[in-house]
CSV table of N, CA and C in Angstrom, one decimal:
chain,number,residue,atom,x,y,z
A,12,MET,N,117.2,93.8,65.5
A,12,MET,CA,116.4,93.6,66.7
A,12,MET,C,115.3,94.6,66.7
A,13,SER,N,114.1,94.1,67.1
A,13,SER,CA,113.0,95.0,67.1
A,13,SER,C,112.6,95.3,68.6
A,14,SER,N,112.0,96.4,68.8
A,14,SER,CA,111.6,96.7,70.2
A,14,SER,C,110.1,96.6,70.2
A,15,ILE,N,109.6,96.3,71.4
A,15,ILE,CA,108.1,96.1,71.7
A,15,ILE,C,107.6,97.4,72.2
A,16,GLU,N,106.6,97.9,71.4
A,16,GLU,CA,105.9,99.2,71.9
A,16,GLU,C,104.8,98.9,72.9
A,17,PRO,N,104.7,99.7,73.9
A,17,PRO,CA,103.6,99.5,74.8
A,17,PRO,C,102.3,99.7,74.2
A,18,ASP,N,101.3,99.0,74.6
A,18,ASP,CA,99.9,99.0,74.1
A,18,ASP,C,99.3,100.4,74.4
A,19,LYS,N,99.1,101.2,73.4
A,19,LYS,CA,98.6,102.6,73.6
A,19,LYS,C,97.1,102.6,73.8
A,20,THR,N,96.4,101.4,73.6
A,20,THR,CA,94.9,101.4,73.7
A,20,THR,C,94.4,101.3,75.1
A,21,GLY,N,95.3,101.1,76.1
A,21,GLY,CA,94.9,101.0,77.5
A,21,GLY,C,95.0,99.6,78.0
A,22,GLY,N,94.7,99.5,79.3
A,22,GLY,CA,94.7,98.2,80.0
A,22,GLY,C,96.0,98.1,80.8
A,23,GLY,N,95.9,97.1,81.7
A,23,GLY,CA,97.1,96.8,82.5
A,23,GLY,C,97.2,97.7,83.7
A,24,VAL,N,98.2,97.4,84.5
A,24,VAL,CA,98.4,98.0,85.8
A,24,VAL,C,98.8,99.5,85.6
A,25,ASP,N,99.7,99.8,84.6
A,25,ASP,CA,100.1,101.1,84.4
A,25,ASP,C,98.9,102.0,84.1
A,26,THR,N,98.0,101.6,83.3
A,26,THR,CA,96.8,102.4,83.0
A,26,THR,C,96.0,102.6,84.3
A,27,LEU,N,95.8,101.6,85.1
A,27,LEU,CA,95.0,101.8,86.3
A,27,LEU,C,95.7,102.8,87.3
A,28,ASP,N,97.1,102.7,87.4
A,28,ASP,CA,97.8,103.6,88.2
A,28,ASP,C,97.7,105.0,87.7
A,29,ARG,N,97.8,105.2,86.4
A,29,ARG,CA,97.7,106.5,85.8
A,29,ARG,C,96.3,107.1,86.0
A,30,GLU,N,95.2,106.3,85.8
A,30,GLU,CA,93.9,106.7,86.0
A,30,GLU,C,93.6,107.1,87.5
A,31,LEU,N,94.1,106.3,88.4
A,31,LEU,CA,93.9,106.6,89.8
A,31,LEU,C,94.6,107.9,90.2
A,32,GLU,N,95.8,108.1,89.6
A,32,GLU,CA,96.6,109.3,89.9
A,32,GLU,C,95.8,110.6,89.3
A,33,GLU,N,95.3,110.4,88.1
A,33,GLU,CA,94.5,111.5,87.5
A,33,GLU,C,93.3,111.8,88.4
A,34,LEU,N,92.6,110.8,88.8
A,34,LEU,CA,91.4,111.0,89.7
A,34,LEU,C,91.8,111.7,91.0
A,35,LEU,N,92.8,111.3,91.6
A,35,LEU,CA,93.2,111.9,92.8
A,35,LEU,C,93.6,113.4,92.6
A,36,ASN,N,94.3,113.6,91.5
A,36,ASN,CA,94.7,115.0,91.2
A,36,ASN,C,93.5,115.9,90.9
A,37,ARG,N,92.4,115.3,90.4
A,37,ARG,CA,91.2,116.1,90.1
A,37,ARG,C,90.3,116.3,91.3
A,38,GLU,N,90.5,115.4,92.4
A,38,GLU,CA,89.8,115.6,93.6
A,38,GLU,C,90.1,116.9,94.2
A,39,GLN,N,89.2,117.5,94.8
A,39,GLN,CA,89.5,118.8,95.5
A,39,GLN,C,90.0,118.4,96.9
A,40,ILE,N,91.2,118.7,97.2
A,40,ILE,CA,91.8,118.5,98.5
A,40,ILE,C,91.4,119.7,99.3
A,41,GLU,N,90.5,119.5,100.3
A,41,GLU,CA,90.0,120.6,101.0
A,41,GLU,C,90.9,121.2,102.0
A,42,GLU,N,91.0,122.5,102.1
A,42,GLU,CA,91.8,123.2,103.0
A,42,GLU,C,90.9,123.6,104.2
A,43,GLY,N,91.4,123.9,105.3
A,43,GLY,CA,90.5,124.4,106.4
A,43,GLY,C,90.4,123.5,107.6
A,44,ASP,N,89.2,122.9,107.7
A,44,ASP,CA,88.8,122.1,108.9
A,44,ASP,C,89.9,121.1,109.2
A,45,HIS,N,90.4,120.4,108.2
A,45,HIS,CA,91.3,119.3,108.5
A,45,HIS,C,92.6,119.8,109.2
A,46,GLU,N,92.8,121.1,109.1
A,46,GLU,CA,93.9,121.8,109.8
A,46,GLU,C,93.6,122.0,111.3
A,47,ARG,N,92.4,122.0,111.6
A,47,ARG,CA,92.0,122.2,113.0
A,47,ARG,C,91.6,121.0,113.8
A,48,PHE,N,91.4,119.9,113.1
A,48,PHE,CA,90.9,118.7,113.8
A,48,PHE,C,91.8,117.5,113.4
A,49,SER,N,91.7,116.5,114.3
A,49,SER,CA,92.2,115.1,114.0
A,49,SER,C,91.0,114.4,113.4
A,50,HIS,N,91.2,113.6,112.4
A,50,HIS,CA,90.1,112.9,111.8
A,50,HIS,C,90.3,111.4,111.9
A,51,TYR,N,89.2,110.7,111.8
A,51,TYR,CA,89.2,109.2,111.9
A,51,TYR,C,89.4,108.6,110.5
A,52,VAL,N,90.4,107.8,110.3
A,52,VAL,CA,90.7,107.2,109.1
A,52,VAL,C,91.2,105.8,109.4
A,53,PRO,N,90.9,104.8,108.6
A,53,PRO,CA,91.4,103.4,108.9
A,53,PRO,C,92.9,103.4,109.0
A,54,LYS,N,93.4,102.7,110.0
A,54,LYS,CA,94.9,102.7,110.2
A,54,LYS,C,95.7,102.3,108.9
A,55,ASN,N,95.1,101.3,108.2
A,55,ASN,CA,95.8,100.8,107.0
A,55,ASN,C,95.9,101.9,105.9
A,56,LYS,N,94.9,102.8,105.9
A,56,LYS,CA,94.9,103.9,104.9
A,56,LYS,C,95.9,104.9,105.3
A,57,VAL,N,96.1,105.2,106.6
A,57,VAL,CA,97.1,106.1,107.0
A,57,VAL,C,98.5,105.6,106.7
A,58,LEU,N,98.7,104.3,106.9
A,58,LEU,CA,100.0,103.7,106.6
A,58,LEU,C,100.3,103.8,105.1
A,59,GLU,N,99.2,103.4,104.3
A,59,GLU,CA,99.4,103.5,102.9
A,59,GLU,C,99.7,104.9,102.4
A,60,SER,N,99.1,105.9,103.0
A,60,SER,CA,99.4,107.3,102.7
A,60,SER,C,100.8,107.7,103.0
A,61,ALA,N,101.3,107.2,104.2
A,61,ALA,CA,102.6,107.5,104.6
A,61,ALA,C,103.6,106.9,103.6
A,62,LEU,N,103.3,105.8,103.0
A,62,LEU,CA,104.2,105.1,102.1
A,62,LEU,C,104.1,105.7,100.7
A,63,THR,N,102.9,106.1,100.3
A,63,THR,CA,102.7,106.5,98.9
A,63,THR,C,102.6,108.0,98.7
A,64,GLY,N,102.2,108.7,99.8
A,64,GLY,CA,102.0,110.2,99.7
A,64,GLY,C,100.6,110.5,99.1
A,65,LYS,N,99.8,109.5,98.9
A,65,LYS,CA,98.4,109.7,98.4
A,65,LYS,C,97.5,110.2,99.5
A,66,PRO,N,96.5,111.0,99.2
A,66,PRO,CA,95.6,111.5,100.3
A,66,PRO,C,94.7,110.4,100.8
A,67,VAL,N,94.1,110.6,101.9
A,67,VAL,CA,93.1,109.7,102.5
A,67,VAL,C,91.8,110.4,102.7
A,68,ARG,N,90.7,109.7,102.9
A,68,ARG,CA,89.4,110.3,103.1
A,68,ARG,C,89.0,109.8,104.5
A,69,ALA,N,88.7,110.8,105.4
A,69,ALA,CA,88.2,110.6,106.7
A,69,ALA,C,86.8,110.2,106.7
A,70,LEU,N,86.3,109.7,107.9
A,70,LEU,CA,84.9,109.3,108.0
A,70,LEU,C,84.0,110.4,107.6
A,71,CYS,N,84.4,111.7,107.9
A,71,CYS,CA,83.5,112.8,107.7
A,71,CYS,C,83.5,113.2,106.2
A,72,GLY,N,84.4,112.7,105.4
A,72,GLY,CA,84.5,113.0,104.0
A,72,GLY,C,85.7,113.9,103.6
A,73,LYS,N,86.4,114.4,104.6
A,73,LYS,CA,87.6,115.2,104.3
A,73,LYS,C,88.6,114.4,103.6
A,74,LEU,N,89.2,115.0,102.6
A,74,LEU,CA,90.3,114.4,101.8
A,74,LEU,C,91.6,115.2,102.0
A,75,TRP,N,92.6,114.6,102.5
A,75,TRP,CA,93.9,115.3,102.7
A,75,TRP,C,95.0,114.3,102.9
A,76,THR,N,96.2,114.8,102.9
A,76,THR,CA,97.4,114.0,103.1
A,76,THR,C,97.8,114.2,104.5
A,77,PRO,N,97.7,113.2,105.4
A,77,PRO,CA,98.1,113.3,106.8
A,77,PRO,C,99.6,113.7,106.9
A,78,GLY,N,99.9,114.5,107.9
A,78,GLY,CA,101.3,114.8,108.1
A,78,GLY,C,101.6,115.5,109.4
A,79,ARG,N,100.5,115.6,110.2
A,79,ARG,CA,100.7,116.3,111.5
A,79,ARG,C,100.4,115.3,112.6
A,80,ASP,N,100.9,115.6,113.8
A,80,ASP,CA,100.6,114.7,115.0
A,80,ASP,C,99.1,114.9,115.4
A,81,PRO,N,98.3,113.8,115.2
A,81,PRO,CA,96.9,114.0,115.5
A,81,PRO,C,96.6,114.2,117.0
A,82,GLU,N,97.6,113.9,117.9
A,82,GLU,CA,97.4,114.1,119.3
A,82,GLU,C,97.3,115.6,119.7
A,83,LYS,N,97.8,116.4,118.8
A,83,LYS,CA,97.9,117.9,119.1
A,83,LYS,C,96.6,118.6,118.7
A,84,PHE,N,95.6,117.9,118.2
A,84,PHE,CA,94.3,118.5,117.7
A,84,PHE,C,93.1,117.8,118.3
A,85,PRO,N,92.0,118.6,118.5
A,85,PRO,CA,90.8,117.9,119.0
A,85,PRO,C,90.2,117.0,117.8
A,86,VAL,N,89.4,116.0,118.2
A,86,VAL,CA,88.8,115.1,117.3
A,86,VAL,C,87.7,115.8,116.5
A,87,CYS,N,87.7,115.6,115.2
A,87,CYS,CA,86.6,116.1,114.4
A,87,CYS,C,85.2,115.6,114.9
A,88,PRO,N,84.3,116.5,115.2
A,88,PRO,CA,83.0,116.1,115.8
A,88,PRO,C,82.2,115.2,114.8
A,89,THR,N,82.3,115.5,113.6
A,89,THR,CA,81.6,114.7,112.6
A,89,THR,C,82.2,113.3,112.5
A,90,CYS,N,83.5,113.1,112.5
A,90,CYS,CA,84.1,111.8,112.5
A,90,CYS,C,83.7,111.1,113.7
A,91,LYS,N,83.8,111.7,114.9
A,91,LYS,CA,83.5,111.1,116.1
A,91,LYS,C,82.0,110.6,116.1
A,92,GLU,N,81.1,111.4,115.7
A,92,GLU,CA,79.7,111.0,115.6
A,92,GLU,C,79.5,109.8,114.7
A,93,ILE,N,80.1,109.8,113.6
A,93,ILE,CA,80.0,108.6,112.6
A,93,ILE,C,80.6,107.4,113.3
A,94,TYR,N,81.8,107.5,113.9
A,94,TYR,CA,82.5,106.4,114.5
A,94,TYR,C,81.6,105.8,115.6
A,95,GLU,N,81.0,106.7,116.4
A,95,GLU,CA,80.2,106.2,117.5
A,95,GLU,C,79.0,105.4,117.0
A,96,LYS,N,78.4,105.7,115.9
A,96,LYS,CA,77.3,105.0,115.3
A,96,LYS,C,77.8,103.7,114.7
A,97,MET,N,79.1,103.5,114.4
A,97,MET,CA,79.6,102.3,113.8
A,97,MET,C,79.9,101.2,114.9
A,98,LYS,N,80.0,101.7,116.2
A,98,LYS,CA,80.3,100.7,117.3
A,98,LYS,C,79.1,99.8,117.5
A,99,PRO,N,79.4,98.5,117.8
A,99,PRO,CA,78.4,97.5,118.0
A,99,PRO,C,77.6,97.8,119.3
């Protein structure tokens, strides 16, 4: 009986997942301001982060993994400004 070796040349979902994970690991997850503010992030991204543990990017550009109660912090002024410009 022979075994099937995975394609080492790339392609497929496994490769995309690995490349995404490598990209996220290379991203600089910023410390500092995100600890002092609540940031605006699409709700579906927050849910996805809660399920996968992957970081999210706020409207202001901050990249972090949510884990604190946003109600306990003031809203990021940059996120708020960008959000206000998005309103119709």
